[in-house]
Amino acid sequence: INKIWEISKRTSILCMFDTSVDCPGHEQSFWTGDFRNEALIGHYLFGAYEHTDHCLKVGMGSLKTAPLPMASVPSIPQGVMPTWALLYMLAYYELYLYSGDREILEKHYDRFALLIENCLKMTDETNLFKPPYNDMIDWASIDLRPNAYNSHSNALLYKNLVQIACCAKEMGKEEDEKKYLKKAEILKKTVNKLLWVEDKKAFTDCLTPEGE
């Protein structure tokens, strides 16, 4: 067990370039979704808060060309993958949660609130998140489609809404806190109503606007 621990710790170190990278060998890409998990490990093992802070800033650079962070920054041709963007967004509050650094909270709040607002613009009259991008969950073999209501991305948006509300509360932004908690509650109720398949006792992979 100790040997596995040392191997895993060394792997984490080798994946910490100027940004987190998915592997130290052939690719060396800053994948924004992978980064979120690497950041949690970096916080726990090394207190690598400055590294995570830098990665957050790098991810924001892709907003020059898209409303959400790209899946891989700054490399191309990868575009936006909603899951990766939503995972990246979780890293903001988690950095504050681990570091307790209020300056980090205040420095990034406006930018991450903007990302939340951009996500909300991709909801429709159902109140569900329906981004116009292809998506995936780390190679899972499930049915995901662009311009559809994918259950997992709606769940991740719910978690992000709750977390940005926590950030707003910490900063004394009561109106923002109330707004995002209300949006989160509406989204949760809608997910449970429209994306739950009773006879399967499970959430659907996705629901198309046509009802498929």
Coordinates of C-alpha atoms in Angstrom, one line a residue:
I1 CA 0.0 0.0 0.0
N2 CA 2.9 2.4 0.8
K3 CA 4.4 1.7 -2.6
I4 CA 1.1 2.5 -4.4
W5 CA 1.0 5.7 -2.3
E6 CA 4.5 6.8 -3.4
I7 CA 3.8 5.9 -7.1
S8 CA 0.6 7.9 -7.0
K9 CA 2.2 10.9 -5.3
R10 CA 5.1 10.9 -7.8
T11 CA 2.6 10.8 -10.7
S12 CA 0.8 13.8 -9.2
I13 CA 4.1 15.7 -9.1
L14 CA 5.1 14.8 -12.6
C15 CA 1.7 16.1 -13.9
M16 CA 2.3 19.5 -12.3
F17 CA 3.9 21.6 -15.1
D18 CA 3.1 25.3 -15.3
T19 CA -0.4 24.0 -15.3
S20 CA -1.8 20.6 -14.4
V21 CA -1.4 18.2 -17.3
D22 CA -3.2 14.9 -18.1
C23 CA 0.1 13.0 -18.5
P24 CA 3.8 14.0 -18.3
G25 CA 4.7 12.1 -21.4
H26 CA 3.1 12.2 -24.8
E27 CA 0.4 14.9 -24.4
Q28 CA 1.1 17.3 -21.7
S29 CA -2.2 19.1 -22.1
F30 CA -4.1 21.2 -19.6
W31 CA -7.5 19.6 -19.7
T32 CA -9.8 21.7 -17.6
G33 CA -11.9 18.7 -16.4
D34 CA -8.9 16.6 -15.4
F35 CA -7.4 19.7 -13.7
R36 CA -10.3 19.8 -11.1
N37 CA -9.4 16.3 -9.8
E38 CA -5.7 17.0 -9.9
A39 CA -6.2 20.2 -8.0
L40 CA -8.0 18.4 -5.1
I41 CA -5.0 15.9 -4.9
G42 CA -2.5 18.8 -5.1
H43 CA -4.3 20.6 -2.2
Y44 CA -4.3 17.5 0.0
L45 CA -0.7 16.4 -0.7
F46 CA 1.2 19.6 -1.2
G47 CA -1.0 22.6 -0.3
A48 CA -0.5 23.6 -4.0
Y49 CA -2.9 26.5 -3.8
E50 CA -0.9 28.9 -6.0
H51 CA -0.7 26.3 -8.7
T52 CA -4.4 25.9 -8.7
D53 CA -4.9 29.6 -8.7
H54 CA -2.7 29.9 -11.8
C55 CA -4.6 27.1 -13.5
L56 CA -7.9 28.9 -12.9
K57 CA -6.5 32.0 -14.6
V58 CA -5.2 30.1 -17.6
G59 CA -8.6 28.4 -18.1
M60 CA -10.3 31.8 -18.1
G61 CA -8.1 32.8 -21.1
S62 CA -10.3 30.7 -23.4
L63 CA -13.3 33.0 -22.7
K64 CA -11.9 35.2 -25.5
T65 CA -13.3 32.7 -28.0
A66 CA -16.1 30.9 -26.2
P67 CA -18.7 31.6 -23.4
L68 CA -17.3 28.6 -21.3
P69 CA -13.8 27.4 -20.7
M70 CA -12.4 25.1 -23.5
A71 CA -11.9 21.5 -22.7
S72 CA -8.2 21.9 -23.4
V73 CA -6.4 25.2 -22.9
P74 CA -4.8 26.8 -24.9
S75 CA -4.5 23.9 -27.4
I76 CA -6.7 23.4 -30.4
P77 CA -8.9 22.1 -32.1
Q78 CA -10.7 21.0 -28.9
G79 CA -13.7 23.2 -28.2
V80 CA -16.1 23.4 -25.3
M81 CA -17.2 20.2 -23.5
P82 CA -19.8 21.2 -20.9
T83 CA -18.7 18.5 -18.4
W84 CA -15.1 19.7 -18.5
A85 CA -16.2 23.3 -18.1
L86 CA -18.5 22.5 -15.2
L87 CA -15.8 20.5 -13.4
Y88 CA -13.3 23.3 -13.9
M89 CA -15.8 25.7 -12.4
L90 CA -16.0 23.6 -9.2
A91 CA -12.3 24.1 -8.6
Y92 CA -12.9 27.8 -7.7
Y93 CA -14.9 27.2 -4.5
E94 CA -12.9 24.1 -3.7
L95 CA -9.7 26.2 -3.8
Y96 CA -11.2 28.5 -1.2
L97 CA -12.5 25.6 0.8
Y98 CA -9.0 24.1 1.2
S99 CA -6.9 27.2 1.4
G100 CA -9.2 29.5 3.4
D101 CA -7.7 32.4 1.3
R102 CA -10.4 35.1 1.1
E103 CA -8.3 37.0 -1.5
I104 CA -8.6 34.1 -3.9
L105 CA -12.4 34.1 -3.3
E106 CA -12.7 37.8 -4.1
K107 CA -10.2 37.8 -6.9
H108 CA -12.1 35.3 -9.0
Y109 CA -15.7 35.8 -8.0
D110 CA -16.8 38.1 -10.8
R111 CA -15.4 35.8 -13.5
F112 CA -16.9 32.7 -12.1
A113 CA -20.3 34.4 -11.6
L114 CA -20.0 35.3 -15.3
L115 CA -19.5 31.6 -16.2
I116 CA -22.6 30.7 -14.1
E117 CA -24.6 33.4 -15.9
N118 CA -23.4 32.1 -19.3
C119 CA -24.5 28.6 -18.3
L120 CA -27.9 29.9 -17.3
K121 CA -28.3 31.5 -20.7
M122 CA -28.1 28.0 -22.1
T123 CA -31.2 26.9 -20.2
D124 CA -34.6 27.1 -21.9
E125 CA -38.2 27.3 -20.9
T126 CA -37.9 24.0 -19.1
N127 CA -35.2 25.5 -16.8
L128 CA -32.9 22.7 -17.9
F129 CA -29.3 23.2 -19.2
K130 CA -29.1 22.5 -22.9
P131 CA -25.7 23.6 -24.2
P132 CA -25.0 23.4 -28.0
Y133 CA -21.9 21.3 -27.7
N134 CA -20.9 17.7 -27.9
D135 CA -20.1 16.2 -24.5
M136 CA -18.7 13.1 -22.7
I137 CA -18.0 11.8 -19.2
D138 CA -14.5 10.5 -19.3
W139 CA -15.1 7.8 -22.0
A140 CA -18.3 6.4 -20.4
S141 CA -20.4 4.6 -23.0
I142 CA -23.6 6.6 -22.5
D143 CA -25.9 8.5 -24.9
L144 CA -25.1 12.2 -24.8
R145 CA -26.1 14.7 -27.5
P146 CA -25.7 18.4 -28.3
N147 CA -28.8 20.5 -27.9
A148 CA -30.2 17.9 -25.5
Y149 CA -30.8 17.8 -21.7
N150 CA -28.0 15.6 -20.4
S151 CA -28.7 14.5 -16.9
H152 CA -25.1 14.6 -15.6
S153 CA -24.4 18.2 -16.8
N154 CA -27.6 19.5 -15.2
A155 CA -26.5 17.8 -12.0
L156 CA -23.1 19.5 -12.2
L157 CA -24.7 22.9 -12.9
Y158 CA -26.8 22.4 -9.8
K159 CA -23.6 21.8 -7.8
N160 CA -22.0 24.9 -9.3
L161 CA -25.0 27.0 -8.4
V162 CA -24.9 25.9 -4.8
Q163 CA -21.2 26.5 -4.6
I164 CA -21.4 30.0 -6.2
A165 CA -24.1 30.8 -3.6
C166 CA -21.7 29.7 -0.9
C167 CA -19.1 32.1 -2.3
A168 CA -21.6 34.9 -2.4
K169 CA -22.6 34.2 1.2
E170 CA -18.9 34.4 2.3
M171 CA -18.5 37.7 0.6
G172 CA -21.8 39.2 1.9
K173 CA -23.5 39.3 -1.5
E174 CA -26.9 38.4 -0.2
E175 CA -28.8 39.1 -3.4
D176 CA -26.5 36.8 -5.4
E177 CA -26.7 34.1 -2.8
K178 CA -30.5 34.2 -2.8
K179 CA -30.6 34.3 -6.6
Y180 CA -28.3 31.3 -7.2
L181 CA -30.0 29.2 -4.4
K182 CA -33.3 29.8 -6.0
K183 CA -32.0 28.8 -9.5
A184 CA -30.5 25.7 -7.9
E185 CA -33.7 24.6 -6.3
I186 CA -35.7 25.1 -9.5
L187 CA -33.1 23.1 -11.5
K188 CA -33.1 20.3 -8.9
K189 CA -36.9 20.0 -9.0
T190 CA -36.9 20.1 -12.8
V191 CA -34.2 17.4 -13.1
N192 CA -36.1 15.1 -10.8
K193 CA -39.4 15.7 -12.7
L194 CA -38.2 15.5 -16.3
L195 CA -35.0 13.4 -16.3
W196 CA -36.0 10.6 -13.8
V197 CA -37.3 7.4 -15.5
E198 CA -39.6 5.8 -13.0
D199 CA -39.7 2.3 -14.5
K200 CA -35.9 2.2 -14.7
K201 CA -35.4 3.8 -11.3
A202 CA -32.7 5.8 -12.8
F203 CA -32.0 9.1 -14.5
T204 CA -31.9 9.0 -18.3
D205 CA -28.6 9.7 -20.0
C206 CA -30.2 12.5 -21.9
L207 CA -33.6 13.8 -23.0
T208 CA -34.0 15.3 -26.5
P209 CA -36.3 18.3 -27.1
E210 CA -38.5 15.9 -29.1
G211 CA -39.0 13.7 -26.0
E212 CA -36.7 10.8 -27.0

